[in-house]
Coordinates of C-alpha atoms in Angstrom, one line a residue:
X15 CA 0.0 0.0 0.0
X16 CA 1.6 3.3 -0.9
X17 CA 0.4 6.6 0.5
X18 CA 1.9 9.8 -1.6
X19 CA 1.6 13.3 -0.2
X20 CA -1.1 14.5 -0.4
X21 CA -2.6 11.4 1.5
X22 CA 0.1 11.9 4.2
X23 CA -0.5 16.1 4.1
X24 CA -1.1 16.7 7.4
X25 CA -2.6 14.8 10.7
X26 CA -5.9 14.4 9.7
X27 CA -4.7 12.6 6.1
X28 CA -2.3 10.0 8.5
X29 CA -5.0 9.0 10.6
X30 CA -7.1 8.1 7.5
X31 CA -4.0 6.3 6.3
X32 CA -4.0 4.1 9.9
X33 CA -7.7 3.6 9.4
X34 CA -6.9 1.7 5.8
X35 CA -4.0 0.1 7.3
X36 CA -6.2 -1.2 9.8
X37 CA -9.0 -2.3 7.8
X38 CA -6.6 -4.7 6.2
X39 CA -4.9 -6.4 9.2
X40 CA -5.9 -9.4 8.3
X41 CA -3.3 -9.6 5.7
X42 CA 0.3 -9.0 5.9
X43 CA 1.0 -5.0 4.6
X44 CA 3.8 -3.4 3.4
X45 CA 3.4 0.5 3.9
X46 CA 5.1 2.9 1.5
X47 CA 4.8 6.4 2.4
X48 CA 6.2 9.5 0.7
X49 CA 7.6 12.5 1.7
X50 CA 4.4 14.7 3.3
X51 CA 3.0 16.8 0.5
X52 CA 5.6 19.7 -0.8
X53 CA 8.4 19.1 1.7
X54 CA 10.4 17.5 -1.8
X55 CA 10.4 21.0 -3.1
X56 CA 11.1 22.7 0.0
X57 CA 14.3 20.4 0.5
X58 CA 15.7 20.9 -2.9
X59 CA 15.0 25.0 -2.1
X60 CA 17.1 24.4 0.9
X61 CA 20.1 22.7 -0.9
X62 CA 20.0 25.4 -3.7
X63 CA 20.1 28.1 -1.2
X64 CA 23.0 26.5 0.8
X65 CA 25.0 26.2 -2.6
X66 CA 24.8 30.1 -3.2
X67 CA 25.8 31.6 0.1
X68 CA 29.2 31.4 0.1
X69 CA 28.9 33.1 -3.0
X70 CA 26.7 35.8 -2.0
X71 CA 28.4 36.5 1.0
X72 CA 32.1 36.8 -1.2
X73 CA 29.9 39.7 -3.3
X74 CA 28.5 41.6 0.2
X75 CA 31.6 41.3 1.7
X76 CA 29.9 41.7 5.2
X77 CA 32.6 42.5 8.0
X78 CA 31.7 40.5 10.8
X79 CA 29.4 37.6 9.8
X80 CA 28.7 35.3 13.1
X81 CA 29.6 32.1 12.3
X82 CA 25.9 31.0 11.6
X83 CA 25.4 33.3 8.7
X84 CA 29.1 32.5 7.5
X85 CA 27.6 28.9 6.6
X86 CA 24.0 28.8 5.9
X87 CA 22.2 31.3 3.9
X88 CA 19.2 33.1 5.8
X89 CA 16.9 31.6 3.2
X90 CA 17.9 28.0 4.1
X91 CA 17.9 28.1 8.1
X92 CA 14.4 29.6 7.6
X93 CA 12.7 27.0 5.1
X94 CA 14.5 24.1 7.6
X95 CA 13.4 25.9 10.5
X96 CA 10.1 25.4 9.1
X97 CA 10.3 22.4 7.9
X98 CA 11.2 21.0 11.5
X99 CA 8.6 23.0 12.9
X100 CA 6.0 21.1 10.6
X101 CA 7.0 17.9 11.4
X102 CA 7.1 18.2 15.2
X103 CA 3.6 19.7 15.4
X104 CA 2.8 17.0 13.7
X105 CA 4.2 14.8 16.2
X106 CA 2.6 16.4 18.9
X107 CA -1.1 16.1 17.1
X108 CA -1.1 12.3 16.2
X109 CA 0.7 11.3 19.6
X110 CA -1.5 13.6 21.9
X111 CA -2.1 11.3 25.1
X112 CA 1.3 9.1 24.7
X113 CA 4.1 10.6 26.7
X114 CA 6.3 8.1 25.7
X115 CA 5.9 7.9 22.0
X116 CA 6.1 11.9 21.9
X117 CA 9.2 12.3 23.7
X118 CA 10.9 9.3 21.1
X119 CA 9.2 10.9 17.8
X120 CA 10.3 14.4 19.1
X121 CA 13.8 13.4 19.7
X122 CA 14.3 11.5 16.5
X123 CA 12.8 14.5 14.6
X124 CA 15.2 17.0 16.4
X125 CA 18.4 14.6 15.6
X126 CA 17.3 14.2 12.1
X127 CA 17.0 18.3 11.7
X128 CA 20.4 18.6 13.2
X129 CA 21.7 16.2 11.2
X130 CA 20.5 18.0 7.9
X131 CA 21.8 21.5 9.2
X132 CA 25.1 20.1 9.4
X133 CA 25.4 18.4 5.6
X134 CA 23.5 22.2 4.9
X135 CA 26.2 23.7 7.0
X136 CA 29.2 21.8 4.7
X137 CA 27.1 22.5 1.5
X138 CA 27.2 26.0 1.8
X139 CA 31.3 26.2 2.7
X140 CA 32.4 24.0 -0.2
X141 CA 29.9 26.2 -2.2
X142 CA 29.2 22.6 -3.7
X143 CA 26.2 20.8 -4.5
X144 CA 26.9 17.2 -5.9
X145 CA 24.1 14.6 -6.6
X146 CA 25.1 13.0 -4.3
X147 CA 24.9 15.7 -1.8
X148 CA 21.2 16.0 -3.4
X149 CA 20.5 12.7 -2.7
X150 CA 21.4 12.9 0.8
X151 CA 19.0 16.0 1.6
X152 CA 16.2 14.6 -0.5
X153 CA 15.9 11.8 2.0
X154 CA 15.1 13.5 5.1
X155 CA 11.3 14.0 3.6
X156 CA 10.9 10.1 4.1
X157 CA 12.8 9.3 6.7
X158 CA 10.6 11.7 8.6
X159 CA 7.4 11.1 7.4
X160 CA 8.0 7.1 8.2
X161 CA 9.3 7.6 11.4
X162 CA 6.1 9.9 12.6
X163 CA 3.8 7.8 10.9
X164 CA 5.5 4.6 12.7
X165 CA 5.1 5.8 15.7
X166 CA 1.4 7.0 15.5
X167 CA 0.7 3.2 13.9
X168 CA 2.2 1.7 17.7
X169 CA -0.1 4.5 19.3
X170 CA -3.0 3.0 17.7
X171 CA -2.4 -0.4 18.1
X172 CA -1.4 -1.9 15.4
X173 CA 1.5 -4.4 15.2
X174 CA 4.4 -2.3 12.8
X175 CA 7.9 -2.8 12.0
X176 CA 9.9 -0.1 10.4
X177 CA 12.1 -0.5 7.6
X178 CA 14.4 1.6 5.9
X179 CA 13.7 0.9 2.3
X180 CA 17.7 1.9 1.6
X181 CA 18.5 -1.7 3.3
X182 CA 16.3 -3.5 0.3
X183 CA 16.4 -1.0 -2.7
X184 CA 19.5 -1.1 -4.4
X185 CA 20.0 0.9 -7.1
X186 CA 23.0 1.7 -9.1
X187 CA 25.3 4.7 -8.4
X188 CA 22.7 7.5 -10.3
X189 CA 22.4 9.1 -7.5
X190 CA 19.1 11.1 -8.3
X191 CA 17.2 8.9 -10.3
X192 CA 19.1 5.4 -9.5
X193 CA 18.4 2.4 -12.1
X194 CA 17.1 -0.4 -9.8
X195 CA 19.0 -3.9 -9.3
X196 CA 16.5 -6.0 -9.3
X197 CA 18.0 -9.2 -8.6
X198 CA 19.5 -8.2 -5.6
X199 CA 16.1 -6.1 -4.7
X200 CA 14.1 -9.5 -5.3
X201 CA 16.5 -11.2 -2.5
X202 CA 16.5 -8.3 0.4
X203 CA 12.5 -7.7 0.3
X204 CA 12.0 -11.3 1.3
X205 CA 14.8 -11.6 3.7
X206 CA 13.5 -8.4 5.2
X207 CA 10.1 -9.3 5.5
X208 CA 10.4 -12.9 6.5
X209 CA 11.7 -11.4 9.6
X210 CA 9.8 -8.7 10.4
X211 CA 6.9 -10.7 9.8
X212 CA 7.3 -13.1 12.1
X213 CA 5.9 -10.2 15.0
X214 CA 4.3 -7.9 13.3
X215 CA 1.4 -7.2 11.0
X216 CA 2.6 -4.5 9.4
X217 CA 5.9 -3.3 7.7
X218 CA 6.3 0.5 7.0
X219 CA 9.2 2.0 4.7
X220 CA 9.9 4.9 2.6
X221 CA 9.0 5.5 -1.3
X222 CA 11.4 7.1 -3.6
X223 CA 14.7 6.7 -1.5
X224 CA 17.0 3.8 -2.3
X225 CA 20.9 3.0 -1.8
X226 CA 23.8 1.4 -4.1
X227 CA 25.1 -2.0 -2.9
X228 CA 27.4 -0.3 -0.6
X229 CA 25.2 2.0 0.8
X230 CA 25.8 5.3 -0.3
X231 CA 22.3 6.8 -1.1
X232 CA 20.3 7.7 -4.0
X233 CA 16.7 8.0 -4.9
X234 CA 14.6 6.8 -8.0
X235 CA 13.9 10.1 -9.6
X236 CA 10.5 12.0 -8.8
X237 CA 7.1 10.2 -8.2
X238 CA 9.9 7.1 -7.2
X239 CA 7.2 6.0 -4.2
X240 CA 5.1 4.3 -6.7
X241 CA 8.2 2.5 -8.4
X242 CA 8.8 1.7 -5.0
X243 CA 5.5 0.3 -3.9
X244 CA 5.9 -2.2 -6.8
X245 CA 9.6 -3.2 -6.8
X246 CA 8.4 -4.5 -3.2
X247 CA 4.9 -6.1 -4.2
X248 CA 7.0 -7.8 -7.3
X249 CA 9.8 -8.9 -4.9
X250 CA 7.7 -10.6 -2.1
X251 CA 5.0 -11.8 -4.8
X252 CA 2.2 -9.9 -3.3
X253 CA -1.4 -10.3 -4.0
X254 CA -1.9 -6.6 -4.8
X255 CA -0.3 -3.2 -5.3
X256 CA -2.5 -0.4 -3.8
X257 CA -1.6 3.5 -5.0
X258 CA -3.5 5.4 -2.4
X259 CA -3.6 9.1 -4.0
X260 CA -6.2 11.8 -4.0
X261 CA -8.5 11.2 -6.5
X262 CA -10.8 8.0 -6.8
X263 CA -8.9 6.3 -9.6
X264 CA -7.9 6.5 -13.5
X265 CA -9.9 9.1 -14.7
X266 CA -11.2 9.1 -18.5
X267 CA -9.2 12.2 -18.3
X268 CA -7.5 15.0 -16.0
X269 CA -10.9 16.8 -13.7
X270 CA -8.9 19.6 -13.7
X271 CA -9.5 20.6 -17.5
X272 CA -12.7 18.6 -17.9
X273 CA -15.4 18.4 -15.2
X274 CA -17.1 15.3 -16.9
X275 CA -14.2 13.3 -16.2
X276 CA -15.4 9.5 -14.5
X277 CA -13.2 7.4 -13.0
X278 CA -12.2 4.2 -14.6
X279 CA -13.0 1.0 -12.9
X280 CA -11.3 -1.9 -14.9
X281 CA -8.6 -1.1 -17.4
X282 CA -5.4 -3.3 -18.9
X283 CA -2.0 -2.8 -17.9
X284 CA -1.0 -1.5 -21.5
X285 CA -3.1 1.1 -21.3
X286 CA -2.4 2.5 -17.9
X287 CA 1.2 2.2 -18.9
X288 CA 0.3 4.2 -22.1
X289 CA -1.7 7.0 -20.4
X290 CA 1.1 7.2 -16.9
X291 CA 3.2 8.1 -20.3
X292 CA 1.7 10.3 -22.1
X293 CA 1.1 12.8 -19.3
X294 CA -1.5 11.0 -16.7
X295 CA -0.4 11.7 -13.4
X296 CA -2.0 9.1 -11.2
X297 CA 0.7 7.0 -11.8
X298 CA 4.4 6.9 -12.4
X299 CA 5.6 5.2 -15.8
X300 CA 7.6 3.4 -14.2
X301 CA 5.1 1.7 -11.7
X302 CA 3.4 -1.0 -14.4
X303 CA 6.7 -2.6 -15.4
X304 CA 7.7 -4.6 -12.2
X305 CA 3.7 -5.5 -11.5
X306 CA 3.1 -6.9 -15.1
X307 CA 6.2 -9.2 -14.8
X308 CA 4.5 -10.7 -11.4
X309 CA 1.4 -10.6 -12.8
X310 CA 0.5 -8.8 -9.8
X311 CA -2.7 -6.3 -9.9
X312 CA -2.2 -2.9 -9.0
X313 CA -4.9 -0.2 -7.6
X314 CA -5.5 3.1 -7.9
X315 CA -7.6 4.5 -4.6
X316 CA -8.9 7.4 -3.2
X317 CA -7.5 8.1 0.6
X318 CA -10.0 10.6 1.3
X319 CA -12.7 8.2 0.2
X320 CA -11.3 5.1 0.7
X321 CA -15.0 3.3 0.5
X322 CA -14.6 4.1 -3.7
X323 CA -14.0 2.1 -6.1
X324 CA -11.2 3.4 -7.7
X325 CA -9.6 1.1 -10.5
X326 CA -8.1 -2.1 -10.9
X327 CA -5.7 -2.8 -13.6
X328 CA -5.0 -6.1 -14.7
X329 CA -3.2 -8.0 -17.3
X330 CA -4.0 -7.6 -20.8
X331 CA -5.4 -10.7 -21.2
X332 CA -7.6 -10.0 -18.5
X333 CA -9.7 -6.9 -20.1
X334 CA -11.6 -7.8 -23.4
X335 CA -13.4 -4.8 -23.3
X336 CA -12.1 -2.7 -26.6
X337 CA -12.3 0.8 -28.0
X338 CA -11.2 4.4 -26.4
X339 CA -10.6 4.2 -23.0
X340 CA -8.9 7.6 -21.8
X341 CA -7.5 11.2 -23.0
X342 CA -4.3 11.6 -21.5
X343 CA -1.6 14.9 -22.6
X344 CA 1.2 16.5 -21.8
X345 CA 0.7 20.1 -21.4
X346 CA 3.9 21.6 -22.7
X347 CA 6.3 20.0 -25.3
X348 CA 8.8 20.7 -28.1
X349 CA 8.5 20.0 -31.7
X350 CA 11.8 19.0 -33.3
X351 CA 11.7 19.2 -37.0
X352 CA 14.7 17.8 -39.1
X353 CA 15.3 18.4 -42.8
X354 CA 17.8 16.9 -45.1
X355 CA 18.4 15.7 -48.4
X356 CA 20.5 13.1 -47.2
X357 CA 17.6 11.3 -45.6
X358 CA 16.6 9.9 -49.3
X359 CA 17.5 6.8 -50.1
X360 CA 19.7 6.6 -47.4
X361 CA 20.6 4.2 -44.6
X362 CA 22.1 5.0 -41.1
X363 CA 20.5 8.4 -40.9
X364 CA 17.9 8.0 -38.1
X365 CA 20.8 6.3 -36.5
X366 CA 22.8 9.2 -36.3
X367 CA 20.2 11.2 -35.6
X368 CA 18.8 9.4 -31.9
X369 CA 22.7 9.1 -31.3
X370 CA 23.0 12.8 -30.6
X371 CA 19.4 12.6 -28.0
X372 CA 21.1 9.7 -26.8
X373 CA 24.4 11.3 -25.8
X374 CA 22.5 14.0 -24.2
X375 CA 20.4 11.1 -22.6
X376 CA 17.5 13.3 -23.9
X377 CA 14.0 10.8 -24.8
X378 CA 11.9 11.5 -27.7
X379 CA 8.0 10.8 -26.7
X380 CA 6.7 10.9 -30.8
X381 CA 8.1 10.2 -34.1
X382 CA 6.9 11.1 -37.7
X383 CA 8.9 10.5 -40.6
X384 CA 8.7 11.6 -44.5
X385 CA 11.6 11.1 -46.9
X386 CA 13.5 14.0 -46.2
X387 CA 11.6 15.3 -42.8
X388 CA 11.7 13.9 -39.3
X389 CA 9.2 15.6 -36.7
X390 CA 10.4 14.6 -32.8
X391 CA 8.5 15.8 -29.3
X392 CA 10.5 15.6 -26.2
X393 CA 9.0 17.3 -22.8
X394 CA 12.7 19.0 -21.4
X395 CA 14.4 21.5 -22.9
X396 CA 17.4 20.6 -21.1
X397 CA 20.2 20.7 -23.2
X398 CA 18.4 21.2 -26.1
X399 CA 20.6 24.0 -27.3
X400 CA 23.3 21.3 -27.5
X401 CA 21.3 18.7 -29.6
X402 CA 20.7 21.6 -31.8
X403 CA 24.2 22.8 -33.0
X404 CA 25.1 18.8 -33.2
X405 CA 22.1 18.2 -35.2
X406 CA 22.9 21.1 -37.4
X407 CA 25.7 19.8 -38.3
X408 CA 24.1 17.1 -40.8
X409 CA 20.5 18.7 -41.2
X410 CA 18.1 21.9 -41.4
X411 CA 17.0 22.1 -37.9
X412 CA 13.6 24.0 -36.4
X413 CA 11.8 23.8 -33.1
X414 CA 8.4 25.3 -32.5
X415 CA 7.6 25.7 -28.6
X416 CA 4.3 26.2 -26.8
X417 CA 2.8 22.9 -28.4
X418 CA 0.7 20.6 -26.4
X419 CA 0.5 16.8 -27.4
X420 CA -2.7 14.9 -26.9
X421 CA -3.2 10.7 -26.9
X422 CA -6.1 8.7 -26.8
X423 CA -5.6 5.6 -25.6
X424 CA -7.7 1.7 -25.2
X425 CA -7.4 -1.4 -26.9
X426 CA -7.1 -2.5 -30.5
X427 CA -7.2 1.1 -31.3
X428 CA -6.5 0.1 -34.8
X429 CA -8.9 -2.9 -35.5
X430 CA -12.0 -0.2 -33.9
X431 CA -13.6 1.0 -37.5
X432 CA -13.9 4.7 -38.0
X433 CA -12.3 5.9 -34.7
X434 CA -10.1 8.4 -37.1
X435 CA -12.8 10.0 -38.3
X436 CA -14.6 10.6 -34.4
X437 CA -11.4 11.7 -33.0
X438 CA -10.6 14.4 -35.7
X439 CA -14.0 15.1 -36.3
X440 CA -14.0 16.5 -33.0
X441 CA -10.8 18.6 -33.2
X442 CA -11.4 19.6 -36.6
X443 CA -11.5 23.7 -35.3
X444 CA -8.4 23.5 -34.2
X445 CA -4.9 23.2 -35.9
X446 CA -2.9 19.7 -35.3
X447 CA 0.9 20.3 -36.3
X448 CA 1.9 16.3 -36.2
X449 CA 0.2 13.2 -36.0
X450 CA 1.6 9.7 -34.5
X451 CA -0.1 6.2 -35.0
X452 CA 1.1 2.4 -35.7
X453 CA 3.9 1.9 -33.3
X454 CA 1.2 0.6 -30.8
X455 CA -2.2 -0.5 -30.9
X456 CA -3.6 1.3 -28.2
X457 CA -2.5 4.8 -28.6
X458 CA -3.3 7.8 -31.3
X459 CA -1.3 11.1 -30.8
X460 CA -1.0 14.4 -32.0
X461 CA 0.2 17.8 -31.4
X462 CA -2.2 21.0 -30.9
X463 CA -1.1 24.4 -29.7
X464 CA -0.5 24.6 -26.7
X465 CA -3.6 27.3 -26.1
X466 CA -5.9 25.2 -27.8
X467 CA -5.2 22.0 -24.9
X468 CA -8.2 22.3 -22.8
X469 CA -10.6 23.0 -26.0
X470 CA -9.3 20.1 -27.8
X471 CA -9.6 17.7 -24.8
X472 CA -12.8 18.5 -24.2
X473 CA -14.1 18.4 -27.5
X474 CA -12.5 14.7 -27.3
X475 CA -13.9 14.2 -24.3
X476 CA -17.5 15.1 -24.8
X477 CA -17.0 12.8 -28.3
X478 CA -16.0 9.4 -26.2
X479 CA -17.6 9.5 -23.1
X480 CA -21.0 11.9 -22.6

């Protein structure tokens, strides 16, 4: 069961999380929690502050700094400062009435803080921030959320272990988005559990943080809790993989632009793979992979109303029904368009081309090709000026920005007779710059302007599914 953060936001959302847990007692848990909702993004402010002060300070030139401002910027001690203030008022709220639990949480909440002043501290005098460094901080969300949330699961009765999911989760040495070892993963989360099991009902660790094989941190990139959540469930064969989040399921598509949207209460694990993809946030792309192998079902739940629904998604083989299933998009992309003669009747072209996004380690979502023209998406402009100047070296290059790209997604897409004509029938107001079908059967994309998104959605929407 893994709770992100929004359904571990605050004191109320943990004791929901307790009353699921305990609802399910009857079956050995693992719980994954997450950071508590926007403490990621407050941590990686605190590191980036930290990294400037030295800097700042050279430029000022103050005359008598005290030793405290001559190591951690003011910006910094005041987001930790809050940050440790959150935490121990939540503390205080969930273990109201336990003396003894309070005075524990409290104290490993205060050693933690100090702990992450000090690697602040360091930070800020070598005016160096490494990913590993970034690592490091990042992890002091989860550790603290587990360790409050462990101890308000013994205040209420239930039988809990705590893990650190660094001791099972090996990844390799990419320290901010580590690839997992799975072989050696698939022989810690037994061993781990086996023996925690043995007294307890329940075994709580941390999402998104993981360690290299000889312990020096990293974590599995952003939205990691989910990958984590199923590299356990696939490791100790478990009978289900629940993602508690905040709405009630896969939706046909995001609320937020239509208000139509319905959950969806059975769909194929192609298809959520397709839509977590192509921009649907529910879950993380990488949460399908390690469930499919397994076989293992996964969950999507509501934590505010955990009496829903929600949606299960199952093996391919185990949904029959066909058709259009959900709109998924990613809001803003980049349109890479290639040009070159040399492209005709040519071989090794395409190869040379995904060699330079490769050596910038830089994914292209879509692909259309023409005999001289090659249209690309990607979602980062991170060193895009760089694939640039290589690729126009050999080509013509233009990019057009402020695009949006849009995918419908079910089953045997392709064997369902005249869906081209609903889908753009629908969009046919609005311009469509590049169009991308037959590399899977369950998925039609295309690119729209960016300020044409929630128009286009909704027109798709209203088509399919009211």
């Amino acid at each position: 069961m893994k709770f992100g953060g929004t359904s571990v936001m605050d004191s109320e959302a943990v004791e929901r999380l307790i009353q699921i847990v305990g609802r399910n007692s009857s079956q050995n848990t693992v719980v994954v929690v997450s950071a508590l909702a926007g403490v990621t993004d407050t941590l990686t402010k605190i590191a980036r502050h930290a990294v400037k002060a030295q800097a700042g300070k050279a430029m000022n030139q103050p005359e008598a700094p005290d030793e405290k401002h001559l190591d951690m910027t003011d910006e910094a001690a005041v987001l930790t400062s809050g940050l440790e203030h959150r935490h121990l008022m939540m503390a205080e709220e969930l273990l109201a009435g336990n003396d003894v639990l309070l005075r524990e949480t409290t104290d490993i909440v205060k050693q933690l803080f100090a702990k992450l002043n000090e690697i602040v501290r360091v930070i800020s005098v070598l005016e160096e921030l490494s990913d590993m460094s970034m690592a490091k901080i990042l992890s002091y969300g989860e550790i603290l959320s587990s360790s409050i949330i462990y101890k308000a699961m013994l205040k209420s009765g239930l039988r809990c272990a705590f893990a650190d999911a660094r001791s099972m989760i090996v990844t390799d040495a990419k320290y901010l988005k580590g690839e997992p070892q799975t072989d050696i993963i698939c022989r810690k989360v037994p061993e781990l559990l086996d023996r925690e099991f043995l007294n307890n009902d329940v075994v709580i660790t941390q999402g998104f943080i993981s360690a290299t094989a000889d312990g020096a941190g990293t974590t599995l990139g952003r939205g990691g809790s989910d990958y984590t959540a199923a590299l356990i469930g696939m490791a100790a064969n478990a009978t289900e993989i629940q993602i508690w989040t905040d709405v009630d399921g896969v939706h046909t598509t995001d609320p937020r632009k239509v208000d139509k949207a319905r959950s969806i209460s059975v769909m194929s694990f192609s298809e959520a793979a397709e839509l977590s993809f192509f921009g649907a946030k529910v879950l993380h792309p990488a949460t399908i992979q390690p469930a499919v192998e397994k076989n293992i079902p996964v969950r999507v739940l509501n934590s505010m109303q955990p009496d829903r629904q929600g949606t299960l998604i199952l093996r391919d083989d185990g949904v029959h029904e066909n058709g259009v299933r959900a709109i998924s998009f990613k809001e803003n992309i980049t349109v890479i368009n290639v040009f070159s003669m040399k492209m005709l009747n040519a071989f090794g072209f395409l190869t040379r081309l995904f060699e330079v996004f490769g050596k910038y380690g830089i994914s292209v979502d879509l692909i259309s090709t023409s005999e001289v023209n090659v249209s690309m998406t990607v979602d980062s402009e991170s060193s895009l000026d760089g694939i640039i100047t290589e690729l126009s070296q050999f080509a013509a290059v233009s990019v057009s920005r402020e695009k949006s790209q849009v995918s419908v997604v079910g089953k045997n897409l392709k064997e369902t007779t005249g869906l081209a004509k609903r889908i753009f029938g629908a969009v046919s107001d609005y311009n469509i710059t590049m169009i991308s079908q037959g590399a899977s059967d369950i998925n039609i994309s295309f690119v729209v302007n960016r300020s044409d998104l929630t128009a286009v959605v909704g027109s798709l929407h209203s088509e399919f599914f009211e």
